[in-house]
Amino acid sequence: MINRAISAAKSGDRDVAERLLEEIERRMDADPQAPGNASVRKVVEFVRRTYDVHRPVQPSEVSAAPAPSGADVSADGGVSVVTCCMNRTENLLKALPTWLALPEIGEVVIVDWSSRDPVDVSLREAGIADPRIRIVRAVDEPRWILSYAFNLGFRHARHERILKVDADITLKPTFFSSNILKHGTFIAGNWEVAEKGQEHINGFFYLFREDLLNIRGFNEYITTYGWDDDDIYSRLGNYGLKRICVDTSSIYHIPHDDAQRLGHAGDETIHAVDELHTDPLFKIRGNRYLAMVMPPWKIDRQFAPFDILRDEGSYIEVRRKKNEMPHYVGDDIKQDAEYYAALELVSWRVGMQAYHLSRAGFYRLLESKRLGEITTADIDALVAAEATAKNAAPASGGPAAPQISSPRRKLFIDTQHGLGNRLRAMASAAVIADATDREVVVVWQPDHHCDGRIFDLFDYPGAVIETTFVDAARSKGMSVFNYMEVEDGADKDGPVVLDPTRDAYARSAYVLNNPHTSWDLENRWLQNLTPTASVLDLVNRVRQPNDLSAHVRMEAGAGLDHNTYDSQENWTEEGHRLLHEWRAKSHFSHFMKRIDALIEQGAARHIFLAADRPETYEEFLGRYGDRVAFLSRDVYDRSATQLRYALADAILLSSAPRMLGSTWSSFSELAMRLSKSKMTVEMSGRDF
């Protein structure tokens, strides 16, 4: 039945796929102890996520109309306090007794978001005990995510009304008599009317649980500090509820600085970019832009999923299913939101001229000065310089000035084809340039092979040009070396002999043939590159360590070379024949036979998988279940988003002590190059 569901989903018949998946889930629910249920559930969720097959919204989940405004609600025992903390236990220990002192409160749900010192231990040590306290501890969370944490707490709340309080908010004895909750309303803090120093009561609210769940709580597209409360208040208003300001004399915010709130001190900033990332307003405005462009967060959104590891009634331990997150924000959107937030904040300081700068020029300015040093004159000068450069651009399409330059002779490396090809060519050129006292200038033009910028992947400090100019390089008298064998005049693997009196231009998807470069030197250079924070965030989503990694490369094989970047025109006829031959030997079934043998030997308890087709993940999940970890995605192309996943895959592949790779794949080669420790490597068609 699962295969029928997959076939229906692939063909686009989502209704049939959904009926089949629902029947599979019904049978598993009827026999929860049946062997293989866990693996089947993973496959079901994989199919839903990959082919956009969603459960229909049930009638019971449809938002009920708010009760008539003005209806009084009893305050006797029907209130759940929900709070969360991650390492800020000292504030919680001060605030909690003020909540427990109120008899109207029926329970206090505390979400412990992986605090270093568990909250239950801290409460015992402080002598705080009360049967109304319930702790939900989420383990293995590397950073604070308010939306996930509070939504987890809201789902565990059992009473009719919910009082959402941060761990640094205290309640006065008069709270409930001063704040009468009525149907059709919600009560919330408001920074605009708060006393000085009490602006953070803005995140406090009190409402009916049904109303909160009908808008799906906090917006889980927002996973960093800021705008979460404004967003939820806006959606509550759109739902039909009237916002009532909390009586500010009935609550109190325990003061602390924003460095604690943001999670870092921010006192060693170097330039404006660093300063912005420590500014709460930058975070707030960035998330505002993000919430504007993402789909509305409403009742059909799915909460972050968790496995329950332990349930003792008043203490529950859970772990988020990081590989099965139903909703996420693409890195391009995150970067755009940060850019617009930075632009907005800088424009407030120096005027609207900031919007006239190019994006690259704007960031170069931010990286050259501190915020307080940027003036209107700086903006005007850069805008004029960009206009002059644009008007003076050579008609021949020659190179623009590199972002970073030096008076030394240059070695331009025009990187070609996919990510692994580009990085190995780039590494060899960088090693050669270093040995011959040249500046390496990377020519990285996004195309159908690799449709992303180098800055999408690495915090690269060197010179970069994003337009190829091989013909202009010849006309300017550079020494040109072309390794792309399908192009006229190319000489793949020809010796790269550098003329000390001329710049050099190499166009290649391969390592350059020069005595100064070597496998070890190239790998050392690659390992010293710094991946972007967005790539590292993807890496951190995946369970580690793993005993074995496997890279299964099947695209571009016979019948699977329909993409433009896999077509025959990219290779010679012999090269295309060999590609088909080796892709056939990299079929996932060959990997499975070898993995089965390694499992029998006890050498593959935990496996990381990177593959280029969703079917491969389906097969591995069905066969190995929880034993296999992978970076979940719904893109399998060469877009900037997918390239970030690809680099994260390569890093994860490189971190295992043993790897099964695909022969004739520069990506398997990249994973080997990135490995910083001894790795046993077996290649398809040769070793298995």
XYZ file of C-alpha atoms in Angstrom:
688
model
C 0.000 0.000 0.000
C 2.839 2.387 0.751
C 4.215 1.868 -2.771
C 0.786 2.698 -4.232
C 0.701 5.870 -2.144
C 4.157 6.874 -3.370
C 3.170 6.228 -6.991
C 0.009 8.313 -6.598
C 1.956 11.145 -4.963
C 4.588 11.104 -7.722
C 1.901 11.279 -10.413
C 0.303 14.275 -8.718
C -2.844 12.460 -7.541
C -2.643 13.791 -3.989
C -6.220 12.840 -3.040
C -5.545 9.158 -3.751
C -2.173 9.381 -1.996
C -3.800 10.965 1.052
C -6.506 8.282 1.289
C -3.877 5.544 1.101
C -1.662 7.229 3.708
C -4.634 7.714 6.038
C -5.503 4.013 5.722
C -1.888 3.064 6.504
C -1.966 5.313 9.598
C -5.351 3.884 10.672
C -3.964 0.351 10.542
C -0.870 1.347 12.529
C -3.038 3.058 15.152
C -5.161 -0.097 15.418
C -2.054 -2.230 16.049
C 0.536 0.149 17.576
C 2.895 -2.685 18.575
C 3.193 -4.123 15.077
C 6.834 -4.515 13.998
C 8.067 -1.918 11.564
C 5.525 0.763 12.498
C 8.213 3.326 13.333
C 9.887 2.911 9.949
C 6.578 3.040 8.081
C 5.608 6.260 9.879
C 8.889 7.820 8.759
C 8.149 6.852 5.154
C 4.601 8.253 5.437
C 5.880 11.599 6.752
C 8.607 11.622 4.098
C 5.997 11.169 1.339
C 3.806 13.929 2.799
C 6.703 16.359 3.004
C 8.376 15.512 -0.333
C 5.233 15.425 -2.486
C 3.196 18.039 -0.594
C 0.509 15.589 0.526
C -1.228 17.086 3.571
C -3.829 15.798 5.964
C -7.166 17.532 5.398
C -8.267 19.876 8.167
C -10.888 18.127 10.295
C -14.153 19.881 11.217
C -13.082 19.887 14.868
C -10.014 21.913 13.901
C -11.945 24.708 12.176
C -11.856 27.999 14.073
C -14.966 28.479 16.126
C -16.488 31.951 16.118
C -15.602 33.912 19.258
C -18.215 33.976 21.966
C -20.173 37.223 22.285
C -17.993 40.026 23.591
C -18.528 40.817 27.243
C -19.283 37.280 28.489
C -17.682 36.871 31.922
C -15.530 33.833 32.633
C -15.069 32.335 36.068
C -11.579 32.739 37.570
C -11.799 29.604 39.708
C -9.094 27.061 38.845
C -9.297 27.399 35.068
C -5.925 29.005 34.297
C -2.742 27.423 32.944
C 0.406 29.495 33.252
C 2.810 28.648 30.418
C 6.437 29.775 30.571
C 9.709 28.703 29.010
C 13.367 29.180 29.783
C 16.806 28.244 28.587
C 19.485 28.874 31.221
C 17.733 31.940 32.707
C 16.651 29.987 35.760
C 17.581 32.730 38.227
C 14.689 34.871 36.950
C 12.296 31.923 36.995
C 13.122 31.221 40.657
C 12.137 34.813 41.485
C 8.961 34.875 39.405
C 7.527 31.391 40.050
C 6.532 31.967 43.714
C 4.443 34.986 42.661
C 2.477 32.784 40.269
C 1.973 29.966 42.742
C 0.677 32.457 45.317
C -2.456 32.966 43.197
C -5.173 30.340 43.897
C -6.803 30.981 40.506
C -3.855 29.287 38.792
C -4.556 25.590 38.256
C -1.185 24.625 36.787
C 2.187 26.042 35.785
C 3.645 24.476 32.624
C 7.387 25.149 32.420
C 9.123 24.285 29.153
C 12.808 23.685 29.892
C 14.479 24.289 26.521
C 17.677 22.266 27.113
C 18.942 24.377 30.016
C 22.468 23.418 31.073
C 21.164 23.010 34.624
C 17.790 21.264 34.282
C 14.895 23.294 35.671
C 13.593 20.426 37.827
C 16.983 20.228 39.561
C 17.087 23.990 40.077
C 13.604 23.968 41.622
C 14.514 21.162 44.023
C 17.688 22.947 45.065
C 15.694 26.141 45.670
C 13.114 24.274 47.746
C 10.246 25.105 45.368
C 7.676 22.326 45.173
C 4.002 22.469 44.244
C 1.734 19.816 42.694
C 0.599 22.385 40.123
C 4.066 22.539 38.533
C 4.517 20.502 35.347
C 7.859 20.489 33.536
C 8.305 19.647 29.848
C 12.013 19.362 29.064
C 13.089 19.505 25.407
C 16.528 17.913 25.012
C 19.288 18.428 22.435
C 18.323 21.984 21.472
C 21.457 24.028 20.700
C 19.780 27.448 20.733
C 16.707 29.236 22.030
C 13.672 29.206 19.697
C 10.747 30.956 21.372
C 8.050 29.903 18.904
C 8.838 26.187 19.160
C 9.205 26.292 22.943
C 6.018 28.183 23.784
C 3.892 26.293 21.258
C 5.093 23.087 22.915
C 3.953 24.488 26.267
C 0.588 25.626 24.908
C -0.116 22.107 23.646
C 0.543 20.702 27.121
C -1.692 23.242 28.883
C -4.903 21.638 30.177
C -7.079 24.518 31.384
C -9.586 26.738 29.629
C -7.462 29.869 29.834
C -3.760 30.363 29.231
C -1.547 32.953 30.875
C 1.635 33.284 28.805
C 4.443 34.743 30.887
C 8.162 34.979 30.282
C 10.362 33.627 33.051
C 11.186 37.198 34.089
C 7.591 38.379 34.709
C 6.140 38.477 38.228
C 2.422 38.688 39.037
C 0.916 40.876 41.771
C -1.779 39.500 44.127
C -4.321 41.749 42.406
C -3.690 40.352 38.930
C -6.950 38.439 38.387
C -9.174 41.046 40.002
C -7.544 43.724 37.852
C -7.682 41.768 34.573
C -11.048 40.115 33.868
C -10.832 37.990 30.725
C -13.975 38.033 28.593
C -14.887 36.113 25.459
C -14.005 37.961 22.281
C -10.969 39.582 23.907
C -7.397 38.884 24.910
C -5.329 40.762 27.466
C -1.747 41.674 26.609
C 1.165 43.856 27.584
C 1.901 46.932 25.492
C 5.313 48.570 25.382
C 3.763 51.858 24.290
C 1.977 52.358 27.626
C 4.486 50.573 29.859
C 6.553 52.521 32.349
C 10.205 53.166 31.541
C 12.199 49.956 32.004
C 9.059 47.806 31.728
C 8.789 47.698 27.923
C 9.350 43.929 27.861
C 5.903 43.273 29.319
C 4.883 43.552 25.640
C 5.287 39.774 25.332
C 2.812 38.959 28.122
C -0.730 37.802 27.270
C -3.805 36.135 28.779
C -6.468 34.484 26.613
C -8.655 31.463 26.009
C -6.803 28.310 25.001
C -9.225 27.634 22.141
C -8.568 31.063 20.616
C -4.824 30.563 20.879
C -4.802 27.155 19.228
C -7.166 28.307 16.476
C -4.442 30.670 15.240
C -1.786 27.994 15.903
C 0.042 29.926 18.620
C 3.320 31.584 17.775
C 4.482 31.823 14.164
C 7.047 29.024 13.799
C 8.557 30.672 10.742
C 10.081 33.070 13.293
C 12.937 31.239 15.011
C 15.094 34.125 16.265
C 14.522 37.012 18.660
C 11.929 39.652 17.834
C 8.505 40.404 16.300
C 6.953 37.170 17.604
C 4.590 39.012 19.965
C 3.573 41.676 17.410
C 2.878 38.902 14.908
C 0.675 36.882 17.252
C -1.267 39.969 18.367
C -1.943 40.887 14.748
C -3.259 37.397 14.002
C -5.429 37.369 17.141
C -6.899 40.668 15.979
C -7.561 39.298 12.506
C -9.250 36.315 14.155
C -11.754 38.738 15.644
C -10.467 39.306 19.173
C -10.222 42.717 20.805
C -6.903 43.516 22.482
C -7.152 44.809 26.049
C -4.085 46.326 27.711
C -3.015 44.548 30.874
C -3.194 46.567 34.075
C 0.498 47.488 34.233
C 0.380 47.745 38.029
C -0.514 44.032 38.250
C 2.665 42.627 36.603
C 6.365 43.446 36.771
C 9.296 42.654 34.480
C 12.564 41.738 36.220
C 15.144 43.940 34.452
C 18.114 42.484 32.551
C 20.027 43.622 29.487
C 19.325 42.653 25.880
C 22.666 40.858 25.612
C 21.203 38.164 27.864
C 18.018 38.168 25.821
C 19.904 37.829 22.537
C 22.266 35.224 23.933
C 25.603 37.062 23.513
C 27.289 40.079 24.962
C 27.904 42.017 21.777
C 30.655 44.170 23.300
C 33.458 43.232 20.886
C 31.955 44.342 17.606
C 34.339 45.123 14.769
C 32.128 46.822 12.188
C 28.524 47.743 11.456
C 27.479 44.199 10.504
C 28.559 42.968 13.947
C 26.781 45.861 15.628
C 23.538 45.184 13.801
C 23.550 41.546 14.827
C 23.677 42.595 18.491
C 20.887 45.179 18.074
C 17.433 43.932 19.202
C 15.738 46.296 16.762
C 17.610 44.686 13.840
C 16.278 41.282 14.904
C 12.767 42.652 15.291
C 12.673 44.366 11.909
C 14.228 41.376 10.165
C 11.560 39.031 11.499
C 8.902 41.589 10.547
C 10.005 41.366 6.913
C 10.213 37.579 7.148
C 6.654 37.274 8.504
C 5.401 39.517 5.691
C 6.753 37.334 2.869
C 6.088 33.859 4.301
C 2.638 32.216 4.015
C 0.177 33.214 6.782
C 0.596 31.214 9.996
C -2.915 29.889 10.604
C -4.888 26.809 11.566
C -3.623 24.637 8.714
C 0.008 25.047 9.804
C 1.569 22.084 11.609
C 3.399 22.466 14.899
C 7.008 21.322 15.227
C 6.881 17.556 15.924
C 8.397 15.987 19.063
C 9.043 12.449 20.268
C 8.085 11.796 23.893
C 11.076 10.156 25.565
C 9.756 10.070 29.117
C 6.373 10.825 30.736
C 6.014 10.877 34.498
C 2.969 13.118 34.675
C 4.518 16.185 36.239
C 7.755 15.686 34.275
C 7.857 15.020 30.538
C 10.968 14.769 28.375
C 10.774 15.264 24.600
C 13.077 15.585 21.589
C 12.214 17.582 18.475
C 12.135 15.630 15.198
C 14.599 17.923 13.453
C 14.551 15.877 10.258
C 10.759 16.108 9.984
C 10.063 19.820 10.405
C 6.919 20.562 8.353
C 7.655 24.260 7.800
C 10.860 26.231 7.464
C 12.201 29.429 5.939
C 14.639 29.225 3.027
C 18.053 30.770 3.484
C 17.481 33.220 0.624
C 14.448 34.642 2.421
C 16.337 34.883 5.714
C 19.173 36.756 4.030
C 16.741 39.082 2.248
C 14.990 39.851 5.536
C 18.293 40.701 7.209
C 19.289 42.899 4.273
C 16.064 44.912 4.333
C 16.241 45.271 8.105
C 19.834 46.531 7.892
C 18.927 48.904 5.075
C 16.011 50.279 7.059
C 18.063 50.868 10.220
C 20.923 52.517 8.341
C 18.489 54.740 6.421
C 17.110 55.985 9.726
C 20.613 57.232 10.544
C 21.828 58.657 7.230
C 18.718 59.162 5.126
C 16.909 57.481 2.270
C 20.001 57.655 0.029
C 21.008 54.304 1.559
C 18.374 52.675 -0.675
C 20.262 53.902 -3.759
C 23.274 51.670 -3.034
C 23.644 48.257 -4.617
C 23.360 45.366 -2.208
C 27.036 44.481 -2.581
C 28.066 48.100 -2.115
C 25.876 48.445 0.940
C 27.476 45.438 2.643
C 30.980 46.566 1.725
C 30.223 49.846 3.482
C 28.899 48.024 6.568
C 32.029 45.880 6.718
C 34.352 48.892 6.493
C 33.021 51.057 9.344
C 31.095 51.029 12.582
C 27.501 52.279 12.472
C 28.330 55.559 14.179
C 31.028 56.276 11.606
C 28.770 55.967 8.539
C 27.707 59.349 7.190
C 25.475 60.677 4.446
C 28.649 61.729 2.631
C 29.827 58.073 2.622
C 26.559 57.007 1.006
C 26.639 59.770 -1.587
C 30.247 58.994 -2.515
C 29.539 55.284 -2.969
C 26.389 55.911 -4.998
C 28.381 58.226 -7.294
C 31.233 55.710 -7.588
C 28.830 52.918 -8.518
C 27.195 55.087 -11.145
C 30.596 55.981 -12.606
C 31.703 52.330 -12.672
C 28.477 51.294 -14.357
C 28.825 53.943 -17.058
C 32.477 53.019 -17.608
C 31.900 49.266 -17.916
C 33.794 47.877 -20.966
C 31.607 47.031 -23.929
C 33.625 43.837 -24.482
C 32.186 42.316 -21.316
C 35.580 42.242 -19.608
C 36.008 41.787 -15.886
C 34.679 44.276 -13.382
C 37.029 45.271 -10.587
C 37.305 42.463 -8.023
C 35.825 43.151 -4.595
C 39.307 42.835 -3.111
C 42.414 43.475 -5.148
C 46.150 43.884 -4.806
C 49.000 45.049 -7.081
C 50.374 41.491 -7.474
C 50.017 39.388 -10.607
C 46.708 37.560 -10.646
C 45.569 34.020 -11.302
C 41.909 34.092 -12.312
C 40.202 30.734 -11.784
C 36.976 30.467 -13.789
C 35.241 27.674 -11.875
C 32.943 25.426 -13.910
C 30.202 22.800 -13.496
C 28.873 21.734 -10.081
C 29.911 22.465 -6.513
C 32.518 19.718 -6.133
C 34.091 20.559 -9.498
C 34.262 24.263 -8.725
C 35.766 23.855 -5.297
C 38.539 21.485 -6.382
C 39.506 23.790 -9.271
C 39.385 26.775 -6.939
C 41.527 25.033 -4.299
C 44.241 24.034 -6.751
C 44.397 27.579 -8.166
C 44.600 29.075 -4.675
C 47.503 26.784 -3.742
C 49.340 27.626 -6.979
C 48.744 31.357 -6.477
C 50.056 31.205 -2.930
C 53.209 29.375 -4.027
C 53.886 31.837 -6.885
C 53.028 35.062 -4.999
C 49.920 35.777 -7.045
C 46.482 36.922 -5.992
C 43.872 34.298 -6.753
C 40.693 35.859 -8.130
C 37.708 33.510 -8.226
C 35.425 33.807 -11.242
C 32.178 32.259 -10.002
C 29.299 32.829 -12.402
C 26.040 31.182 -11.298
C 24.598 28.975 -14.041
C 22.419 25.883 -14.499
C 25.182 23.673 -13.046
C 25.540 25.739 -9.888
C 22.905 28.458 -9.588
C 24.223 30.131 -6.452
C 26.903 32.599 -5.428
C 30.005 31.656 -3.499
C 28.773 33.963 -0.739
C 25.670 31.778 -0.357
C 28.002 29.022 0.822
C 31.082 30.554 2.410
C 32.142 33.674 4.257
C 34.814 34.027 1.609
C 37.243 36.948 2.128
C 39.017 36.855 -1.220
C 38.466 38.535 -4.575
C 35.440 37.342 -6.558
C 34.070 38.217 -10.005
C 30.663 36.846 -10.966
C 30.932 37.092 -14.769
C 33.145 34.806 -16.839
C 35.412 36.572 -19.377
C 37.642 34.016 -21.052
C 37.572 35.759 -24.448
C 38.295 39.162 -22.918
C 41.157 37.595 -20.946
C 42.794 36.507 -24.206
C 42.300 39.926 -25.750
C 43.947 41.541 -22.737
C 47.052 39.419 -23.165
C 46.558 37.041 -20.239
C 47.865 33.478 -20.332
C 44.710 31.391 -20.802
C 44.326 27.711 -19.820
C 41.031 26.055 -20.725
C 40.333 22.583 -19.328
C 36.692 22.376 -20.530
C 37.204 19.719 -23.210
C 33.908 20.295 -25.045
C 34.959 23.869 -25.848
C 37.076 24.859 -28.848
C 40.789 25.065 -28.135
C 40.528 23.353 -24.739
C 43.410 21.243 -23.423
C 42.194 19.292 -20.408
C 45.025 18.481 -17.983
C 47.487 20.553 -19.986
C 50.400 21.974 -17.942
C 49.730 25.356 -16.349
C 53.000 27.226 -16.874
C 52.802 30.753 -15.501
C 54.514 33.670 -17.206
C 55.791 35.993 -14.438
C 55.120 39.038 -16.647
C 51.438 38.295 -17.292
C 48.229 37.581 -15.426
C 46.788 34.090 -15.976
C 43.233 32.899 -16.559
C 42.272 29.243 -16.005
C 38.828 27.915 -16.898
C 38.312 24.552 -15.257
C 36.154 22.066 -13.421
C 39.246 20.070 -12.521
C 42.479 20.338 -10.572
C 45.090 22.374 -12.472
C 48.242 20.601 -13.651
C 51.047 22.434 -11.879
C 53.897 21.149 -9.671
C 53.006 23.559 -6.848
C 49.665 21.934 -6.065
C 48.852 18.615 -4.378
C 45.942 16.683 -2.866
C 46.961 17.490 0.725
C 47.562 21.205 0.114
C 44.269 21.584 -1.740
C 42.371 19.790 1.012
C 43.956 21.901 3.715
C 42.888 25.031 1.849
C 39.308 23.770 1.449
C 39.079 22.793 5.111
C 40.035 26.341 6.100
C 37.059 27.856 4.263
C 34.327 29.132 6.598
C 30.796 27.972 5.705
C 28.033 30.524 6.191
C 25.913 30.420 9.326
C 22.960 29.155 7.261
C 24.991 26.138 6.088
C 26.205 25.380 9.613
C 22.626 25.631 10.851
C 21.684 22.870 8.393
C 24.599 20.736 9.591
C 23.455 21.132 13.187
C 19.969 19.837 12.348
C 21.275 16.326 11.785
C 22.056 13.665 14.383
C 25.770 13.259 14.935
C 28.073 11.383 15.178
C 27.433 8.583 12.706
C 29.431 5.388 12.170
C 28.983 5.442 8.403
C 28.145 7.964 5.701
C 26.903 7.143 2.222
C 26.702 9.332 -0.880
C 24.412 7.803 -3.502
C 24.709 9.608 -6.872
C 22.229 8.299 -9.445
C 21.209 11.412 -11.403
C 22.818 11.686 -14.864
C 22.666 7.924 -15.326
C 20.970 6.333 -18.329
C 17.395 7.644 -18.406
C 18.153 10.097 -15.609
C 20.072 12.705 -17.594
C 17.118 14.921 -18.513
C 18.392 17.960 -16.593
C 20.381 20.493 -18.630
C 23.365 20.135 -16.312
C 23.399 16.362 -16.924
C 22.956 16.403 -20.707
C 25.552 14.989 -23.121
C 26.617 18.427 -24.360
C 28.533 18.922 -21.110
C 30.957 16.053 -21.851
C 32.642 14.261 -24.704
C 30.886 11.201 -26.085
C 33.302 8.926 -24.203
C 32.872 10.935 -21.024
C 29.087 10.624 -21.248
C 29.346 6.853 -21.793
C 31.548 6.480 -18.722
C 29.151 8.617 -16.731
C 26.274 6.251 -17.522
C 28.450 3.258 -16.682
C 29.488 4.532 -13.257
C 26.047 5.864 -12.327
C 24.628 2.372 -12.887
C 27.197 1.054 -10.417
C 26.073 3.697 -7.905
C 22.475 2.477 -7.701
C 21.224 2.513 -4.108
C 20.786 -1.279 -4.147
C 24.574 -1.740 -4.345
C 25.029 0.523 -1.329
C 22.395 -1.409 0.626
C 24.152 -4.734 0.101
C 27.368 -3.299 1.502
C 25.568 -1.556 4.382
C 23.769 -4.794 5.308
C 27.161 -6.473 5.603
C 28.523 -3.640 7.733
C 25.465 -3.812 10.013
C 26.104 -7.514 10.560
C 29.658 -6.591 11.557
C 28.371 -3.969 14.001
C 30.033 -1.197 11.997
C 26.938 0.743 10.953
C 24.707 1.446 13.932
C 24.162 5.038 12.791
C 24.204 6.004 9.108
C 24.164 9.411 7.439
C 22.771 9.438 3.905
C 23.166 12.045 1.169
C 21.414 11.336 -2.124
C 20.241 13.177 -5.225
C 16.825 11.507 -5.589
C 13.917 11.322 -3.109
C 13.388 7.653 -3.974
C 16.739 6.807 -2.422
C 15.703 8.331 0.898
C 12.402 6.427 0.738
C 14.185 3.113 0.224
C 16.697 3.747 3.009
C 13.992 4.824 5.460
C 11.899 1.779 4.655
C 14.851 -0.555 5.160
C 16.841 1.027 7.979
C 14.334 3.217 9.852
C 15.804 5.241 12.706
C 19.261 3.916 11.950
C 19.534 6.391 9.058
C 19.830 10.165 9.443
C 19.626 12.678 6.609
C 19.089 16.342 5.910
C 15.418 16.630 4.987
C 14.558 18.861 2.008
C 12.085 19.307 -0.798
C 14.479 20.592 -3.461
C 16.674 18.403 -5.668
C 18.006 20.923 -8.155
C 21.021 23.231 -8.464
C 19.411 26.304 -6.864
C 21.143 28.399 -4.203
C 18.938 26.803 -1.550
C 19.817 23.277 -2.636
C 23.523 24.177 -2.877
C 23.501 25.099 0.812
C 22.002 21.686 1.558
C 24.647 20.118 -0.670
C 27.530 21.771 1.185
C 25.985 20.740 4.506
C 25.684 17.178 3.124
C 29.364 17.191 2.156
C 30.385 18.354 5.633
C 28.241 15.667 7.261
C 29.565 12.979 4.897
C 33.114 13.997 5.798
C 32.531 13.683 9.536
C 32.015 9.898 9.622
C 34.980 7.507 10.045
C 33.834 5.429 7.053
C 32.222 6.598 3.814
C 30.667 4.765 0.911
C 31.048 7.043 -2.114
C 29.910 7.146 -5.727
C 32.675 6.698 -8.273
C 32.962 9.441 -10.899
C 31.341 11.942 -8.570
C 33.214 15.116 -7.679
C 30.804 15.456 -4.756
C 32.005 12.229 -3.144
C 35.499 13.554 -3.783
C 34.585 16.823 -2.029
C 33.428 14.916 1.056
C 36.765 13.093 1.145
C 38.630 16.370 0.806
C 36.721 17.979 3.671
C 37.449 15.144 6.114
C 39.780 16.400 8.830
C 40.446 12.964 10.309
C 41.332 9.535 9.013
C 38.498 8.136 6.931
C 38.036 4.691 5.391
C 36.596 5.203 1.911
C 34.924 2.582 -0.276
C 33.790 3.490 -3.791
C 30.881 2.040 -5.779
C 31.798 -0.311 -8.595
C 35.315 -0.709 -7.219
C 35.108 -1.683 -3.566
C 31.489 -2.858 -3.472
